[in-house]
Short mmCIF file of C-alpha atoms in Angstrom, two decimals:
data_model
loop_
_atom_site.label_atom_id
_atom_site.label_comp_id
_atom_site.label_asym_id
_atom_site.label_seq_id
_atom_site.Cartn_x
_atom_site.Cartn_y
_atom_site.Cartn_z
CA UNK A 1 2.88 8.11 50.71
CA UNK A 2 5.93 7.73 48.48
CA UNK A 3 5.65 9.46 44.78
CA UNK A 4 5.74 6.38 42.12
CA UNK A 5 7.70 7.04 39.02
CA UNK A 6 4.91 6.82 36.44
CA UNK A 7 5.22 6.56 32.76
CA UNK A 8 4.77 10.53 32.57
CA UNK A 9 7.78 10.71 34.54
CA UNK A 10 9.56 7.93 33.26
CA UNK A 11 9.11 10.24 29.43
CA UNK A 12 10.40 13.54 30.98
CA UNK A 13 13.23 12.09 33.00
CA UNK A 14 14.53 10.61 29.60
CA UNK A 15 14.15 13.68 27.39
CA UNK A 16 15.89 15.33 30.67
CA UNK A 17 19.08 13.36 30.42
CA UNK A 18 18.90 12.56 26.68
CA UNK A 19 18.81 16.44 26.48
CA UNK A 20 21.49 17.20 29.25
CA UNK A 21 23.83 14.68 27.41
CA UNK A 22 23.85 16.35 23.74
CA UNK A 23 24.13 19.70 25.08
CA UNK A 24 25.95 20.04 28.45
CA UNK A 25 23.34 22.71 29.62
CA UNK A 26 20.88 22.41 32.39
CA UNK A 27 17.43 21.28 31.24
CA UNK A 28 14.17 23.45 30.97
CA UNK A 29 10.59 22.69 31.00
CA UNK A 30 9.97 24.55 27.81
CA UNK A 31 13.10 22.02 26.27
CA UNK A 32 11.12 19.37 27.72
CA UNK A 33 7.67 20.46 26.43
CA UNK A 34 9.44 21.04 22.82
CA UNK A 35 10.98 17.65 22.90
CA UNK A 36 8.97 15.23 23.96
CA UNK A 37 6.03 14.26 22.47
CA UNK A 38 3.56 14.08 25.51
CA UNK A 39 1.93 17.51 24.38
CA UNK A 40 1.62 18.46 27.76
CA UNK A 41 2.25 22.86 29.03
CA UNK A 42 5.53 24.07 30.43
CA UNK A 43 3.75 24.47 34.17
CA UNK A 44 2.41 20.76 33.97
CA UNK A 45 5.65 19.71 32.89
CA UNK A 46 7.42 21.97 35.96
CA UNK A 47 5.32 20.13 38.15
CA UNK A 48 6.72 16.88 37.37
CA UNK A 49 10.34 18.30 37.29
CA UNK A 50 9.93 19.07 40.66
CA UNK A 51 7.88 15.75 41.83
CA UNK A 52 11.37 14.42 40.18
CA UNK A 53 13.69 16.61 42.15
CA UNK A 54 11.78 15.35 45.58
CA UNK A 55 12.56 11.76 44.14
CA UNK A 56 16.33 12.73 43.83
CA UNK A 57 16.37 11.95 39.90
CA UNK A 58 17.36 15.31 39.05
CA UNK A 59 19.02 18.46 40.75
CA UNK A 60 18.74 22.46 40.46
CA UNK A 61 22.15 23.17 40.03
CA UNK A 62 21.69 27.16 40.46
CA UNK A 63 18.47 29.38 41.08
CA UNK A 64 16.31 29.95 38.41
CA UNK A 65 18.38 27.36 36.20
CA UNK A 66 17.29 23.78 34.76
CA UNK A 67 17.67 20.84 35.67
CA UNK A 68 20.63 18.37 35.34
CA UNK A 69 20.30 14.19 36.13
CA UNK A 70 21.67 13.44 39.71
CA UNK A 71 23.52 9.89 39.74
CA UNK A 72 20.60 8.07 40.66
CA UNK A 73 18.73 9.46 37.52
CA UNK A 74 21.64 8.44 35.44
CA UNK A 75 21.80 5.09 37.15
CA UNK A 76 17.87 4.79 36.23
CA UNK A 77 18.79 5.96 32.94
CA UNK A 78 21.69 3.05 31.94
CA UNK A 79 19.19 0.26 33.76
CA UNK A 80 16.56 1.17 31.10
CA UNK A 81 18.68 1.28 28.18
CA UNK A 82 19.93 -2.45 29.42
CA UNK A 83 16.48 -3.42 29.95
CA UNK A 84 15.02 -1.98 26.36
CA UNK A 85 18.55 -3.97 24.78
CA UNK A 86 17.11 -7.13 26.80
CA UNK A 87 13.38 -6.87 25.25
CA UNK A 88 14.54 -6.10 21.46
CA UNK A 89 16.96 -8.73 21.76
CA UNK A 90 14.18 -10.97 22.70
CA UNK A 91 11.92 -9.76 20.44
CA UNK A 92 14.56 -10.39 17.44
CA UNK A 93 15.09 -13.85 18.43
CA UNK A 94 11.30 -14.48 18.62
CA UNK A 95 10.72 -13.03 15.48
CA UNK A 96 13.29 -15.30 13.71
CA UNK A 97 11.84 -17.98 14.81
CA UNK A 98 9.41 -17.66 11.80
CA UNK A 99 12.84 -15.84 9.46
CA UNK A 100 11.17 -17.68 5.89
CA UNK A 101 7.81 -14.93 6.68
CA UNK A 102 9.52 -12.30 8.64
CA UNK A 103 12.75 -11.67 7.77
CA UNK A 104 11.95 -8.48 5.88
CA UNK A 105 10.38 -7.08 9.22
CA UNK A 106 13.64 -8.30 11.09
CA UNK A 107 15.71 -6.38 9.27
CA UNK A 108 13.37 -3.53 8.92
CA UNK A 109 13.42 -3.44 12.34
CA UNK A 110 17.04 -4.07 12.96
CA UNK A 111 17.80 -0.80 11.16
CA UNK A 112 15.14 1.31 13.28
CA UNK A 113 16.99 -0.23 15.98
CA UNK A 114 20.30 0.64 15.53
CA UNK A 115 19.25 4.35 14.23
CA UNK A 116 17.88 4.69 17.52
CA UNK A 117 20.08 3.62 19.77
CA UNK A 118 23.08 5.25 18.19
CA UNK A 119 20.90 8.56 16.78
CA UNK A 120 22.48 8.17 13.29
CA UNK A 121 21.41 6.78 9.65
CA UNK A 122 21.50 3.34 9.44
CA UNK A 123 21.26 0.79 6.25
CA UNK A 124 20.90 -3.18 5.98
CA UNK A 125 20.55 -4.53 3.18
CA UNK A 126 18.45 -8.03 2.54
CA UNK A 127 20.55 -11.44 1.82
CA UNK A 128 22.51 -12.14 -1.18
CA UNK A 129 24.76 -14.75 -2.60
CA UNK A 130 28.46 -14.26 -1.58
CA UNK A 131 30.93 -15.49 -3.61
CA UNK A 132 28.24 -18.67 -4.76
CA UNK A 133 29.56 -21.71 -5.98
CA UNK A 134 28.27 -23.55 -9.25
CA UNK A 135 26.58 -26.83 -8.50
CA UNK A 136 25.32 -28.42 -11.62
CA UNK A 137 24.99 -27.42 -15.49
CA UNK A 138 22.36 -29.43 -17.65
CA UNK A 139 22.28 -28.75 -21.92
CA UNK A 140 19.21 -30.25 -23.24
CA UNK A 141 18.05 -29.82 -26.87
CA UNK A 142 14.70 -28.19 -27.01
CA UNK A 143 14.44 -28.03 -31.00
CA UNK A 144 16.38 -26.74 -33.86
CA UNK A 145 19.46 -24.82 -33.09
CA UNK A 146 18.23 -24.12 -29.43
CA UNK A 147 19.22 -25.35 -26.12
CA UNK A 148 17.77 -25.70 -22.87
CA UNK A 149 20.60 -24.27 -20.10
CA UNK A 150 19.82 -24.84 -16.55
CA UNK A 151 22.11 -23.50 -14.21
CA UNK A 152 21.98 -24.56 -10.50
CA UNK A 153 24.13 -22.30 -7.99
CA UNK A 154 24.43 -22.75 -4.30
CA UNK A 155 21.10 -21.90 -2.54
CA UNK A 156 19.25 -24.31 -5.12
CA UNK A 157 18.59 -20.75 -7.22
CA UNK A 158 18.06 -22.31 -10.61
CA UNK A 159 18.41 -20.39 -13.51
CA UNK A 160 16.44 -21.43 -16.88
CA UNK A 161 17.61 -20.03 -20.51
CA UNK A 162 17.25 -20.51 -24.18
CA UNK A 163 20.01 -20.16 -26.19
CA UNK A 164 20.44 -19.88 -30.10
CA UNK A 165 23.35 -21.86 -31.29
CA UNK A 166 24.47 -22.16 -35.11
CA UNK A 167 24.81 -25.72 -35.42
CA UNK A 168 23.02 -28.46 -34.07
CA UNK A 169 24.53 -30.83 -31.82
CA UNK A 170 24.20 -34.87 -31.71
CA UNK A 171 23.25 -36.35 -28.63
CA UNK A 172 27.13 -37.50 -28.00
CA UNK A 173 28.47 -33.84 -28.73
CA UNK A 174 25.25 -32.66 -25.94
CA UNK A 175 26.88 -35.36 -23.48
CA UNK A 176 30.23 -34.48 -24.06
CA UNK A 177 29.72 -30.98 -23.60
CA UNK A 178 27.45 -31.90 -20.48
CA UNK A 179 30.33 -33.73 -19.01
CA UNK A 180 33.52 -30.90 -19.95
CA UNK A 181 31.18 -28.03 -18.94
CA UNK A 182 30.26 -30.11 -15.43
CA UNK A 183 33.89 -31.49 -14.38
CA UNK A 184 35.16 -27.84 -15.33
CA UNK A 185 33.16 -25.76 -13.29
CA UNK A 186 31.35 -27.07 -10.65
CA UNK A 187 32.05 -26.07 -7.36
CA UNK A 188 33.55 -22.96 -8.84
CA UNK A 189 33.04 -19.32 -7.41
CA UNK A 190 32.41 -16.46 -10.15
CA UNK A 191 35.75 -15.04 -9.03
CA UNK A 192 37.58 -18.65 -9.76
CA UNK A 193 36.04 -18.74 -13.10
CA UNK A 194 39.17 -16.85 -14.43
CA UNK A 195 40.67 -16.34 -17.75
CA UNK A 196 42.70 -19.66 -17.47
CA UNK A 197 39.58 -21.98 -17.11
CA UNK A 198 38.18 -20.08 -19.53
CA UNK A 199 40.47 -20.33 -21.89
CA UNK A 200 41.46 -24.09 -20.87
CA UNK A 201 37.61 -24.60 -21.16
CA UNK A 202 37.12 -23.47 -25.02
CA UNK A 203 40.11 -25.20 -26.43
CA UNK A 204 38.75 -28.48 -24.96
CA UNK A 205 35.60 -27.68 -26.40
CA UNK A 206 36.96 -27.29 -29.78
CA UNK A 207 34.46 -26.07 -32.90
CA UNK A 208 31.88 -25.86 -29.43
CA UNK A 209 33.88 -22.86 -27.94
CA UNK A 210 30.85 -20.85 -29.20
CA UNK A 211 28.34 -22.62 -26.83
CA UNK A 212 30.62 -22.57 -23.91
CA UNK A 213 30.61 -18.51 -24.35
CA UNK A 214 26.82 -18.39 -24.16
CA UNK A 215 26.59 -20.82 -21.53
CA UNK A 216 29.23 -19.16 -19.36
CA UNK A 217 27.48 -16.03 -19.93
CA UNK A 218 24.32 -17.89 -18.29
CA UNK A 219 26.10 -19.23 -15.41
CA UNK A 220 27.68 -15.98 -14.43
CA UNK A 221 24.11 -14.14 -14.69
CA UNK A 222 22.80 -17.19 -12.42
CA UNK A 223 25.71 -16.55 -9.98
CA UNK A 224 24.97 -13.09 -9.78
CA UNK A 225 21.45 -13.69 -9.66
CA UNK A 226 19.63 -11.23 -7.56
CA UNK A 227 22.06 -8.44 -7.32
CA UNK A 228 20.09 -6.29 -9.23
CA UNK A 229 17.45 -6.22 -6.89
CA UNK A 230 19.06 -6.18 -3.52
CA UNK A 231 16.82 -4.07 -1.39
CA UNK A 232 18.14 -1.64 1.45
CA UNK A 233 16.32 -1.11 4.17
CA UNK A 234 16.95 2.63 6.25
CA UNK A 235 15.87 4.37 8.92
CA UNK A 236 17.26 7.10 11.26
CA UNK A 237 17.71 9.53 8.00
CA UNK A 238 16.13 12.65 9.52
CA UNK A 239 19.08 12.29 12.33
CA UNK A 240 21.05 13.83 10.49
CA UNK A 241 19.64 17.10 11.00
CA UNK A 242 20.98 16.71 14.47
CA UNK A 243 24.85 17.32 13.61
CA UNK A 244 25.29 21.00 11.83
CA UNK A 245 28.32 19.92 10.27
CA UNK A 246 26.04 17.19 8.01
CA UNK A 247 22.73 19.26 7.90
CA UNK A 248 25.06 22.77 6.36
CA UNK A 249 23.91 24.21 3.41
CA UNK A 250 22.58 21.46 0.57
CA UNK A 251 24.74 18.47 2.81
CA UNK A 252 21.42 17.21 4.43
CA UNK A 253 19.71 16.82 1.23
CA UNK A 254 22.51 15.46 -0.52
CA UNK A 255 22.84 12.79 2.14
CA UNK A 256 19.05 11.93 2.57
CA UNK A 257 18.66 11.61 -0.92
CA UNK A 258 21.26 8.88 -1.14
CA UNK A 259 19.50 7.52 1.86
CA UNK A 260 16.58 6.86 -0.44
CA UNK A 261 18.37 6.44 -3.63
CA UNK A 262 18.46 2.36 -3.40
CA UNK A 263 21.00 2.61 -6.49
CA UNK A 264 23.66 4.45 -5.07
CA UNK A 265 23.18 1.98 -1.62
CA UNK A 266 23.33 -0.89 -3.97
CA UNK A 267 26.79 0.83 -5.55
CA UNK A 268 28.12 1.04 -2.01
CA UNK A 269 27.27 -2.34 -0.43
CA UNK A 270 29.25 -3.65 -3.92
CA UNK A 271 32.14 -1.62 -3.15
CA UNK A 272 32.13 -2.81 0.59
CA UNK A 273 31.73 -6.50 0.13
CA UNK A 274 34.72 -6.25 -2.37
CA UNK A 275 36.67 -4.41 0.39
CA UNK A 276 35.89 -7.10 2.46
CA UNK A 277 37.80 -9.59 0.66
CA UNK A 278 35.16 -12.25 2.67
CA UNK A 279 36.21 -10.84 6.02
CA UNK A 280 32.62 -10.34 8.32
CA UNK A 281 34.31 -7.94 10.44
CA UNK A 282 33.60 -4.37 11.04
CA UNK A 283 35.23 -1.80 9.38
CA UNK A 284 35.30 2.14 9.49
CA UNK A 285 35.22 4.44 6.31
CA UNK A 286 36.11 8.17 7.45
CA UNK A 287 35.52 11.26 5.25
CA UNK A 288 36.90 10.60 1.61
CA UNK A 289 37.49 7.04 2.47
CA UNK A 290 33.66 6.34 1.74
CA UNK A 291 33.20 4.91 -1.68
CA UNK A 292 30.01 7.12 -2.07
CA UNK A 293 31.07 11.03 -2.82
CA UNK A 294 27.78 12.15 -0.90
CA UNK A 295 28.91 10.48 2.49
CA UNK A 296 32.47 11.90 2.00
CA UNK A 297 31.52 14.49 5.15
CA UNK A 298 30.12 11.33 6.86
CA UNK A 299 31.92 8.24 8.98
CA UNK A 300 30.30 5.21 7.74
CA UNK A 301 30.63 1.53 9.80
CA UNK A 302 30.09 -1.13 7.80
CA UNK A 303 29.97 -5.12 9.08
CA UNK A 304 29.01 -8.08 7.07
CA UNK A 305 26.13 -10.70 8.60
CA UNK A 306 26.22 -14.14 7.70
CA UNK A 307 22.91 -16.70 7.63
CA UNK A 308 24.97 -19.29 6.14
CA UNK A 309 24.41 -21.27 2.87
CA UNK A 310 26.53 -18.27 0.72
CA UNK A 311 23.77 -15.46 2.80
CA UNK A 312 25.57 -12.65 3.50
CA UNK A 313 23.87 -9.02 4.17
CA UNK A 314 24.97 -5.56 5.23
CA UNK A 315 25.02 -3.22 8.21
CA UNK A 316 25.53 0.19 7.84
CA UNK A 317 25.64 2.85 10.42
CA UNK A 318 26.48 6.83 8.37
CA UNK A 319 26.97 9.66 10.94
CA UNK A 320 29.56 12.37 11.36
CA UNK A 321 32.72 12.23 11.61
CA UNK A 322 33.32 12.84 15.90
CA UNK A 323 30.48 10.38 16.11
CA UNK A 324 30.53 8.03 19.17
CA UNK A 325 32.46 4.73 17.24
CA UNK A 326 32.45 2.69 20.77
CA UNK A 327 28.88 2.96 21.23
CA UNK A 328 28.29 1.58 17.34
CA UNK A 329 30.50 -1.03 17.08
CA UNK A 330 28.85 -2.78 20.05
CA UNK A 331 25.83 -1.73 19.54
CA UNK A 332 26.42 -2.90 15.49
CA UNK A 333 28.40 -6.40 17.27
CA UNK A 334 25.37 -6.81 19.21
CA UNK A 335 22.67 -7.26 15.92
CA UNK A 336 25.36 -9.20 14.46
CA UNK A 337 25.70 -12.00 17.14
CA UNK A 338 21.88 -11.88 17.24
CA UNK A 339 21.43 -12.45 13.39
CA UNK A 340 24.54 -15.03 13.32
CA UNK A 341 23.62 -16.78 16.18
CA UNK A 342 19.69 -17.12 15.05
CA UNK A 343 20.64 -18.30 11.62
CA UNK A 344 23.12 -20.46 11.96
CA UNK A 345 22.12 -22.32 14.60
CA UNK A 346 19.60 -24.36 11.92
CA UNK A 347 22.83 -25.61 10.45
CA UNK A 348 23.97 -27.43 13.18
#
């Protein structure tokens, strides 16, 4: 009767090649019982090594030595990894079929996905308003010296604010003002509200400039609105202690603690999306090129994701320098066609 490969099996041969492939030497049981998590002895483990061998997975390339994968075990191996891409790919699009509840758990997931299939750090951080464009302005007296400002951006975020103002206004001076502030900036990015409409802005509104200051002061806080509290999501930090070159005296710590610093991640997604100049594509920070000093030992690949509607996220994979940059940019392409494709098919 022919020997089935069984889960067991299945486990070993996979901690055989994943082992063989990071360090060129032939494979041991006692490798195997340290690596993989079946908590099973070194003979056990020998016994299945050699039910393998019979089953031409793996070979004894000298006597007394390891093992190594044959081709068939590698061709086993590559089939699995397609199949496991096949099933999260799957499961991504079935979870964003319900993206309002779940898309915290997507992404969640999207970086334990990527931090396992390339064996670095990886980083995503949730939607935010890119460059967001103005939609409406309302004034509305409230009482004395106040004002109601209600700021609508792009997203239908609505921002509602009091503001003390010096003089009252009649209810032509409120329309007026309703009207300049309206055909002046609507439709308007933060980065086109520039010095000249600014400046255009508060000569047309005459003894009013003073309102128009605290009102554009709303509107920018409304554009930016969320920023503050963009949350990163990571996983994959503890790979680091896989490369000696990152995990060196304090380097690992250093580099972990920025993993969980959500600050210092906020600081660098800023930095990238203004590299980005709007572009979505992929792009490669090595060594001192990374805006954060404690990834400056690191390579860092960064993309943009885009959900539509001004939604733009993201993806960060941080690993050492000779890490393998084919292998994460398709593997980084791949989540990024998934999230793009999921998203923005609603808009059509």
């Amino acid at each position: 009767m022919a020997m089935e490969l069984d889960d067991r099996k299945v486990t070993i041969l996979k901690a055989i090649i994943k082992t063989y492939l990071e360090t060129g030497e032939p494979v041991g049981s006692r490798t195997i019982s340290k690596y993989s998590d079946l908590k099973l002895s070194s003979a056990t483990i020998r016994n299945e090594m050699s039910d393998l061998e019979d089953m031409g997975y793996i070979i004894q390339p000298h006597t007394s030595a390891g093992r190594i994968p044959s081709d068939k075990g590698y061709r086993f191996y590559v089939d699995q990894i397609e199949l496991e891409k096949d099933n999260e790919v799957m499961e991504f699009k079935e979870m964003m079929v319900q993206k309002v509840d779940k898309l915290e758990l997507v992404l969640r997931r999207m970086a334990q996905v990527l931090a396992s299939n390339t064996n670095y750090a990886a980083m995503i951080s949730g939607p935010s308003y890119h460059k967001t464009k103005l939609k409406f302005i309302q004034l509305s007296k409230m009482e004395e010296r106040k004002l109601l400002v209600v700021v609508v951006v792009e997203g239908n975020i609505i921002k509602n604010t009091m503001i003390d103002i010096s003089d009252n206004l009649t209810d032509e001076e409120l329309l007026n003002l309703n009207i300049l502030l309206n055909s002046s900036l609507n439709g308007l990015t933060i980065e086109e509200i520039n010095l000249d409409v600014i400046s255009k802005l508060k000569v047309d509104a005459g003894a009013h400039r003073e309102v128009v200051e605290l009102v554009l002061n709303e509107v920018a806080e409304a554009i930016r609105a969320g920023g503050e509290d963009l949350q990163i999501y990571t996983s994959g930090a503890t790979n680091i202690f896989k490369y000696p070159e990152l995990s060196e005296g304090d380097k690992a710590g250093r580099l972990i603690g920025t993993l969980e610093h959500q600050e210092v991640l906020q600081e660098f997604v800023a930095e990238v999306n203004a590299n980005s100049d709007g572009d979505s594509g992929i792009q490669v920070y090595i060594g001192d090129e990374t805006p954060v000093q404690s990834m400056k030992d690191c390579s860092v690949v960064t993309a943009n994701y885009d959900l539509g509607g001004g939604l733009r996220g993201t993806i960060g994979i941080i690993g050492p320098k000779r890490m393998d940059y084919e292998k994460v940019l398709r593997t980084m392409q791949n989540l990024m066609n998934q999230l793009d494709g999921a998203f923005k098919k609603d808009e059509r």
